[in-house]
Coordinates of C-alpha atoms in Angstrom, one line a residue:
M178 CA -7.0 -18.2 11.8
T179 CA -10.2 -18.7 13.8
D180 CA -12.7 -21.3 12.7
A181 CA -15.2 -18.7 11.5
S182 CA -14.5 -17.4 8.0
P183 CA -13.8 -13.6 7.9
A184 CA -16.3 -11.4 6.1
F185 CA -13.6 -9.8 3.9
D186 CA -10.3 -11.0 2.3
V187 CA -8.6 -7.6 2.8
V188 CA -9.6 -4.7 5.1
L189 CA -7.7 -1.4 4.4
F190 CA -7.3 0.4 7.7
G191 CA -6.7 4.1 7.0
P192 CA -7.8 5.0 3.5
T193 CA -7.8 8.8 3.8
G194 CA -4.2 9.8 3.4
V195 CA -2.5 10.0 0.0
T196 CA -1.1 6.5 0.2
G197 CA -4.2 5.0 1.7
R198 CA -6.3 6.4 -1.2
E199 CA -4.0 4.9 -3.7
V200 CA -4.2 1.5 -1.9
A201 CA -8.0 1.8 -2.2
R202 CA -7.7 2.6 -5.9
H203 CA -5.6 -0.5 -6.4
L204 CA -7.8 -2.8 -4.4
H205 CA -10.9 -1.5 -6.3
R206 CA -9.3 -2.6 -9.6
R207 CA -7.5 -5.8 -8.6
A208 CA -9.6 -7.5 -5.9
P209 CA -12.6 -8.3 -8.3
E210 CA -10.1 -9.7 -10.9
L211 CA -8.9 -12.1 -8.3
G212 CA -12.4 -12.9 -6.9
L213 CA -11.5 -11.4 -3.6
T214 CA -13.5 -9.0 -1.3
W215 CA -12.3 -5.9 0.4
A216 CA -13.5 -3.3 2.8
V217 CA -12.0 -0.2 4.5
A218 CA -11.9 0.9 8.1
G219 CA -11.3 4.2 10.0
R220 CA -12.6 6.7 12.5
D221 CA -14.4 9.3 10.3
R222 CA -16.9 7.8 7.9
D223 CA -17.6 11.1 6.1
R224 CA -14.0 11.7 5.5
I225 CA -13.5 8.1 4.3
E226 CA -16.4 8.4 1.9
R227 CA -14.9 11.6 0.4
S228 CA -11.5 10.0 0.0
L229 CA -12.9 6.9 -1.7
A230 CA -15.0 9.0 -4.0
S231 CA -11.9 11.0 -5.1
V232 CA -10.4 7.8 -6.5
G233 CA -13.6 6.1 -7.6
A234 CA -13.1 3.2 -5.1
E235 CA -16.1 1.2 -3.9
P236 CA -15.4 -1.2 -1.1
A237 CA -17.9 -3.8 0.1
D238 CA -18.2 -2.0 3.4
I239 CA -16.9 0.8 5.6
L240 CA -16.0 -0.4 9.2
H241 CA -15.5 1.8 12.2
A242 CA -12.1 1.3 13.8
D243 CA -10.1 3.5 16.1
T244 CA -6.8 2.6 17.8
D245 CA -8.0 4.2 21.0
D246 CA -11.0 1.8 21.0
R247 CA -9.8 -1.8 21.5
R248 CA -13.1 -3.4 20.8
S249 CA -13.4 -1.7 17.4
I250 CA -9.9 -2.9 16.4
E251 CA -10.8 -6.4 17.5
D252 CA -14.0 -6.3 15.4
M253 CA -12.1 -5.0 12.4
V254 CA -9.4 -7.7 12.7
G255 CA -12.1 -10.4 13.2
A256 CA -13.7 -9.3 9.9
A257 CA -10.5 -9.6 7.9
K258 CA -8.3 -12.3 6.5
V259 CA -5.6 -9.6 5.9
V260 CA -5.4 -6.1 7.4
A261 CA -3.5 -3.6 5.3
D262 CA -2.6 -1.0 8.0
L263 CA -1.9 2.5 6.8
V264 CA -2.5 4.3 10.1
G265 CA 0.9 5.8 11.3
P266 CA 3.1 6.8 12.9
F267 CA 3.1 3.1 13.9
G268 CA 4.9 3.7 17.2
R269 CA 1.8 5.6 18.3
H270 CA -1.0 3.7 16.6
G271 CA 0.3 0.3 15.4
E272 CA 0.5 -1.9 18.5
P273 CA -3.3 -2.5 19.0
V274 CA -3.5 -3.8 15.4
Y275 CA -0.5 -6.1 15.8
A276 CA -1.8 -7.4 19.2
A277 CA -5.3 -8.1 17.9
C278 CA -3.9 -9.8 14.7
A279 CA -1.5 -12.0 16.8
R280 CA -4.4 -13.1 19.0
A281 CA -6.9 -13.8 16.2
G282 CA -4.6 -15.3 13.6
T283 CA -5.3 -12.5 11.1
H284 CA -2.5 -11.5 8.7
C285 CA -1.3 -7.9 8.8
I286 CA 0.9 -5.9 6.4
D287 CA 2.0 -2.3 6.6
P288 CA 4.7 0.1 5.4
C289 CA 6.1 0.8 8.9
G290 CA 9.7 2.0 8.9
E291 CA 10.3 2.4 12.6
I292 CA 12.8 -0.4 13.1
D293 CA 13.4 0.1 16.8
W294 CA 9.6 -0.2 17.4
V295 CA 9.3 -3.2 15.0
L296 CA 12.0 -4.9 17.2
D297 CA 9.8 -4.3 20.3
M298 CA 6.8 -5.7 18.6
I299 CA 8.6 -8.9 17.5
R300 CA 9.7 -9.4 21.1
R301 CA 6.1 -9.0 22.4
Y302 CA 4.0 -10.7 19.8
D303 CA 6.1 -13.0 17.5
D304 CA 5.4 -16.1 19.6
R305 CA 1.7 -15.4 19.9
A306 CA 1.4 -14.7 16.1
T307 CA 3.3 -17.9 15.3
E308 CA 1.0 -19.9 17.5
S309 CA -2.2 -18.4 16.0
G310 CA -0.9 -18.6 12.4
A311 CA -0.9 -14.8 11.9
I312 CA 1.6 -13.5 9.3
I313 CA 2.7 -10.0 10.2
V314 CA 4.8 -8.1 7.6
P315 CA 6.1 -4.6 8.5
T316 CA 8.1 -2.5 6.0
A317 CA 6.1 -3.6 3.0
G318 CA 6.2 -0.4 1.0
F319 CA 8.9 1.1 -1.2
E320 CA 11.0 0.3 1.8
A321 CA 11.6 -2.5 2.0
L322 CA 9.6 -4.8 -0.3
P323 CA 11.3 -4.3 -3.7
F324 CA 14.8 -4.4 -2.1
D325 CA 14.0 -7.5 -0.1
L326 CA 12.5 -9.4 -3.1
G327 CA 15.2 -8.2 -5.5
A328 CA 17.9 -9.3 -3.1
L329 CA 16.2 -12.7 -2.6
L330 CA 15.9 -13.3 -6.4
A331 CA 19.5 -12.4 -7.0
A332 CA 20.7 -14.6 -4.2
H333 CA 18.4 -17.5 -5.3
L334 CA 19.6 -17.4 -8.9
L335 CA 23.3 -17.2 -8.0
H336 CA 23.0 -20.1 -5.4
E337 CA 21.1 -22.2 -7.9
R338 CA 23.8 -21.7 -10.5
T339 CA 26.9 -22.2 -8.3
G340 CA 25.7 -24.1 -5.3
L341 CA 27.7 -21.7 -3.0
G342 CA 26.4 -19.5 -0.2
V343 CA 25.8 -15.8 -1.1
A344 CA 28.2 -13.6 0.8
S345 CA 26.7 -10.2 -0.1
V346 CA 24.1 -8.2 -2.0
D347 CA 24.7 -4.6 -3.1
V348 CA 21.8 -2.4 -4.4
A349 CA 22.0 0.9 -6.3
V350 CA 18.8 2.9 -6.4
T351 CA 18.0 5.4 -9.1
I352 CA 15.0 7.6 -8.8
T353 CA 13.8 9.8 -11.7
S354 CA 10.8 11.9 -12.7
D355 CA 9.6 13.8 -15.7
R356 CA 11.9 16.7 -16.4
D357 CA 9.1 19.3 -16.0
L358 CA 8.1 17.9 -12.6
R359 CA 8.9 20.3 -9.7
V360 CA 9.2 19.6 -6.0
R361 CA 6.8 22.3 -4.6
S362 CA 7.1 21.2 -0.9
A363 CA 8.8 18.6 1.3
A364 CA 5.7 16.4 0.9
D365 CA 6.3 16.2 -2.8
A366 CA 9.5 14.2 -2.3
V367 CA 9.1 12.6 1.1
S368 CA 6.0 10.8 2.4
G369 CA 4.4 12.5 5.3
G370 CA 4.0 9.2 7.0
T371 CA 7.7 8.3 6.4
F372 CA 8.8 11.7 7.8
A373 CA 6.6 11.3 10.9
S374 CA 8.0 7.8 11.5
G375 CA 11.5 9.1 11.2
M376 CA 10.8 11.9 13.7
E377 CA 9.3 9.3 16.1
Q378 CA 12.4 7.2 15.8
I379 CA 14.7 10.1 16.5
R380 CA 12.5 11.2 19.4
R381 CA 12.9 7.8 21.0
G382 CA 16.7 7.8 20.6
R383 CA 17.2 4.1 20.5
P384 CA 20.8 3.0 19.7
E385 CA 19.5 -0.2 18.0
V386 CA 18.9 1.7 14.8
S387 CA 22.7 1.9 14.2
D388 CA 22.9 -1.9 13.9
P389 CA 22.0 -3.5 10.5
H390 CA 21.6 -6.9 12.2
V391 CA 19.1 -5.7 14.9
L392 CA 16.3 -7.8 13.4
D393 CA 18.3 -11.0 13.0
T394 CA 16.6 -14.0 14.6
R395 CA 19.6 -15.0 16.7
A396 CA 21.5 -13.0 19.2
G397 CA 25.2 -12.6 18.9
R398 CA 25.7 -10.9 15.6
S399 CA 26.0 -7.1 15.4
G400 CA 27.5 -4.5 13.2
R401 CA 27.5 -0.8 12.2
Y402 CA 26.6 1.0 9.1
D403 CA 29.3 2.1 6.7
L404 CA 27.9 5.4 5.5
R405 CA 30.9 6.5 3.5
P406 CA 30.3 7.4 -0.2
R407 CA 31.3 4.6 -2.5
K408 CA 30.9 3.1 -5.9
H409 CA 28.4 0.3 -6.6
S410 CA 30.0 -3.1 -7.2
G411 CA 27.8 -3.7 -10.3
T412 CA 27.3 -0.4 -12.0
G413 CA 30.4 1.4 -10.8
R414 CA 28.4 4.5 -10.1
W415 CA 28.7 6.8 -7.0
L416 CA 26.3 5.9 -4.2
S417 CA 25.3 7.8 -1.1
P418 CA 23.1 6.4 1.8
M419 CA 19.4 6.4 0.9
V420 CA 18.2 9.4 3.0
P421 CA 15.8 9.9 4.7
S422 CA 15.8 6.2 5.6
P423 CA 19.4 4.8 5.5
F424 CA 18.7 2.5 8.5
L425 CA 15.7 0.6 7.2
N426 CA 16.3 -1.9 4.4
P427 CA 19.4 -3.6 5.7
P428 CA 17.8 -4.9 8.9
V429 CA 14.9 -6.3 6.9
V430 CA 17.1 -8.1 4.3
H431 CA 19.3 -9.5 7.0
R432 CA 16.2 -10.7 8.9
S433 CA 15.1 -12.5 5.7
A434 CA 18.5 -14.2 5.4
S435 CA 18.4 -15.3 9.1
L436 CA 14.8 -16.5 8.8
L437 CA 15.7 -18.6 5.8
R438 CA 18.8 -20.0 7.5
D439 CA 16.6 -21.0 10.5
S440 CA 14.4 -22.9 8.1
G441 CA 17.4 -24.9 6.7
D442 CA 17.9 -22.9 3.6
T443 CA 21.5 -22.7 2.4
I444 CA 21.2 -19.7 0.0
H445 CA 23.0 -17.2 2.3
A446 CA 26.4 -17.6 3.9
A447 CA 26.6 -17.3 7.6
D448 CA 28.3 -13.9 7.3
F449 CA 26.0 -12.5 4.6
E450 CA 26.0 -8.7 4.3
Y451 CA 23.6 -6.4 2.5
R452 CA 24.4 -2.9 1.3
E453 CA 22.6 -0.2 -0.7
G454 CA 22.8 3.4 -1.8
V455 CA 21.3 6.0 -4.0
D456 CA 22.9 6.5 -7.4
T457 CA 23.8 10.2 -7.4
A458 CA 24.8 10.1 -11.1
G459 CA 21.2 9.2 -11.9
M460 CA 20.1 12.5 -10.5
L461 CA 23.0 14.9 -11.2
P462 CA 25.6 15.5 -14.0
G463 CA 28.8 13.6 -13.9
L464 CA 31.1 15.9 -12.0
L465 CA 28.5 16.5 -9.3
A466 CA 27.8 12.8 -8.6
A467 CA 30.8 12.3 -6.2
P468 CA 30.2 15.5 -4.2
A469 CA 26.5 14.6 -3.9
A470 CA 27.4 11.2 -2.6
V471 CA 29.6 12.8 0.1
A472 CA 26.8 15.2 1.1
G473 CA 24.3 12.4 1.3
S474 CA 26.7 10.4 3.5
L475 CA 27.2 13.4 5.9
L476 CA 23.4 13.8 6.2
A477 CA 23.0 10.1 7.0
V478 CA 25.8 10.2 9.6
G479 CA 24.0 13.3 11.1
M480 CA 20.7 11.4 11.3
G481 CA 22.4 8.5 13.0
T482 CA 24.2 10.7 15.5
L483 CA 20.9 12.3 16.4
T484 CA 19.5 9.1 17.8
G485 CA 22.4 9.1 20.3
A486 CA 22.0 12.7 21.4
R487 CA 20.6 13.8 24.7
E488 CA 16.8 13.8 24.9
K489 CA 16.5 17.6 25.2
V490 CA 18.6 18.0 22.0
R491 CA 16.6 15.3 20.1
R492 CA 13.3 16.9 21.1
S493 CA 14.4 20.4 20.1
I494 CA 15.6 19.2 16.7
V495 CA 12.5 17.1 16.0
S496 CA 10.3 20.1 16.9
A497 CA 12.2 22.3 14.4
L498 CA 12.0 19.7 11.7
E499 CA 8.3 19.0 12.2
R500 CA 7.5 22.7 11.6
V501 CA 8.9 22.5 8.1
G502 CA 8.3 18.8 7.2
P503 CA 5.2 17.2 5.8
S504 CA 2.4 15.9 8.0
P505 CA 1.0 12.3 7.8
G506 CA -1.5 12.3 4.9
D507 CA 0.1 15.1 3.0
G508 CA 1.6 14.5 -0.4
P509 CA 2.0 15.7 -3.9
R510 CA -0.9 16.4 -6.3
P511 CA -2.6 13.2 -7.5
E512 CA -1.8 14.1 -11.1
D513 CA 2.0 14.0 -10.2
L514 CA 2.1 10.6 -8.6
D515 CA 2.5 8.7 -11.9
R516 CA 5.4 10.9 -13.1
W517 CA 8.1 9.2 -11.0
R518 CA 10.1 6.0 -11.7
Y519 CA 12.7 4.1 -9.8
R520 CA 15.2 1.3 -10.6
L521 CA 17.2 -1.0 -8.4
D522 CA 20.4 -2.5 -9.7
V523 CA 20.9 -5.6 -7.5
R524 CA 24.2 -7.5 -7.5
A525 CA 24.7 -10.7 -5.4
V526 CA 28.2 -12.1 -4.9
D527 CA 28.9 -15.7 -3.7
T528 CA 31.7 -16.9 -1.5
S529 CA 34.0 -17.5 -4.5
G530 CA 33.3 -14.1 -6.1
G531 CA 30.6 -15.3 -8.6
T532 CA 28.0 -12.7 -9.4
Q533 CA 24.3 -12.4 -10.4
D534 CA 22.6 -9.2 -11.3
V535 CA 18.9 -8.5 -11.0
V536 CA 16.9 -5.4 -12.0
V537 CA 13.8 -4.0 -10.3
E538 CA 11.9 -1.3 -12.2
A539 CA 8.8 0.3 -10.9
D540 CA 6.4 3.1 -11.8
G541 CA 5.0 5.8 -9.6
H542 CA 6.2 8.0 -6.8
P543 CA 8.2 5.7 -4.5
G544 CA 6.7 6.9 -1.2
Y545 CA 3.1 7.3 -2.3
K546 CA 2.0 5.6 -5.5
S547 CA 4.5 2.6 -5.7
T548 CA 4.2 2.0 -2.0
A549 CA 0.5 1.9 -2.3
T550 CA 0.2 -0.4 -5.2
I551 CA 2.8 -2.9 -4.1
L552 CA 1.5 -3.0 -0.6
G553 CA -2.0 -3.5 -1.9
E554 CA -0.9 -6.3 -4.2
A555 CA 1.0 -8.0 -1.4
A556 CA -2.1 -7.9 0.8
L557 CA -4.1 -9.5 -2.0
A558 CA -1.4 -12.2 -2.4
L559 CA -1.5 -13.0 1.3
A560 CA -5.3 -13.3 1.1
D561 CA -5.6 -15.3 -2.1
P562 CA -5.7 -19.0 -1.6
E563 CA -4.5 -19.5 -5.1
A564 CA -1.3 -17.5 -4.5
P565 CA 1.8 -19.8 -4.0
T566 CA 3.2 -18.0 -1.0
P567 CA 5.5 -19.9 1.4
D568 CA 4.3 -21.5 4.6
G569 CA 5.1 -19.6 7.8
A570 CA 3.7 -17.4 10.5
G571 CA 4.9 -14.8 13.0
F572 CA 6.8 -11.6 12.1
L573 CA 8.1 -12.2 8.6
T574 CA 9.6 -10.0 6.0
P575 CA 8.3 -9.2 2.5
A576 CA 10.6 -11.9 1.0
T577 CA 9.8 -14.6 3.5
A578 CA 6.1 -13.9 3.6
L579 CA 5.6 -13.7 -0.2
G580 CA 8.4 -15.7 -1.8
L581 CA 9.5 -15.7 -5.4
E582 CA 6.5 -17.5 -6.9
V583 CA 4.3 -14.4 -6.8
L584 CA 6.8 -12.0 -8.5
D585 CA 4.8 -11.9 -11.7
R586 CA 1.8 -10.5 -9.8
F587 CA 3.6 -7.3 -9.0
E588 CA 3.5 -6.4 -12.7
Q589 CA -0.1 -5.5 -11.9
A590 CA 1.3 -3.0 -9.4
G591 CA 3.7 -1.4 -11.8
M592 CA 6.8 -3.3 -10.6
R593 CA 8.9 -5.7 -12.6
I594 CA 11.7 -7.9 -11.1
R595 CA 13.9 -9.7 -13.5
P596 CA 17.4 -11.1 -14.0
A597 CA 19.7 -8.5 -15.7

C-alpha cells in the first residue's frame, strides 16, 4: 500500500447490476458493524443513485470511474484499501483495475470466471502486485469461493488428524429452490455476467481452459477434465459437470494447493487432484438422476469442444447464444433472490485412503445473492485490520487470501462451513 491512508476501506465498482446492488446492500449493513467505511464507483451517477435507493444502501461517497478513462480508475484505486470489482465481462473491462491495483498496492476482489484471461493477468501483473503488496483475488463469488474454502477446510482437518498429504477432494453440489419458484427466463437461473464471461471465453477459443492445472504456480503439470457422469465418493449420488462453468473451480483449487506447497505447507500431496459435480438426484426424481448426469456431461463436453473450434464457428455460435441468453446486469426479480439454497458435500481423501467430510450450506441465489454477499464479506475481511487473514500478496485465491480463521464471518453472508 502507499504511505497515504486511503479514504475508504472498500470501494464497490459497479453497483448497478443485480449482483452489484446486492453487494451494496450487504456493505450497507455490515461495514458499520465492523467500523469500516465504504463507497461506490461507476460511470453514471444518476443510475447509481437509483440502484442504491432500490436496496436502501447509503455509501459514504459516489466516485466517478470508467475503464476507458485511466485517470479515473487510478483515482478510484487510490481512494480504496480494497476494490470490489463487479464490472464485467472482465476480459473487456477488468485489466485497467488490475493494473492500477498492482501499481498502487490496493487489494482487489471480483467474481471473474474467465480462467484463460486470469492466466494472462497473472503473467502480466503478479510480480508487480507482489512487490507492491496488492492482494488480487479473482473468482470470489459462488464460483469459486465456497468450493475453495470448503476444500481447504476438509484438507486441513484430514491432514491435522492423520499427518498425511491429501490426495484428492471431491465435491457434490446440490442447488434447490422453493417448489413454487419458476424460472421465467435464462437470467433467472444463470447470472448475466457469468453468461457474458462464458461467451467471451468461447469467443477467444483458448485451449488452456481444458487443463485443470492451468493456474498452477509451477510449469510442468497438466491434465484434462474427466467430464463423464459419475457417483460422488462421499454421498454416492450421481453427478454431472457443473454447467455452465465446468472449467472454473478446479484451476482455482489446484492453484490454492500449489501456492500452499510453495509456502512450505505439506497439506496437499504433490499429485493432489480436485473434482466436483452437480448432484442430479437433488434436482430430479431417482430414475432420472443418471440420465440427467449423462446429459450434463454431454453439454459440458460440447462447451469444451467449442473452445477448440474454428473462429468462424465459435463466433456464429456465440452470436446465436447471445440472442437468447441474459445480458450483464439482468437477473431474477429481487423478491426471488432469497428463495434459493445450495449445499456442497466435500470429501477429502489422504494418501492412505483416510477421509474427512465437510459441508458448506448457503442461502440465496448462487449467481446473484450468494455471490454478492460472500464477495462483499470477503472484501470487508481483506479491509479489516482485525481480520486474521494470512500474509501474502500477488494473485491469490479465495482460500489463500482469506484462510480458515475468518470462516465464521461468512455466517453474516448466509454461508456456513463446518465439518460433517
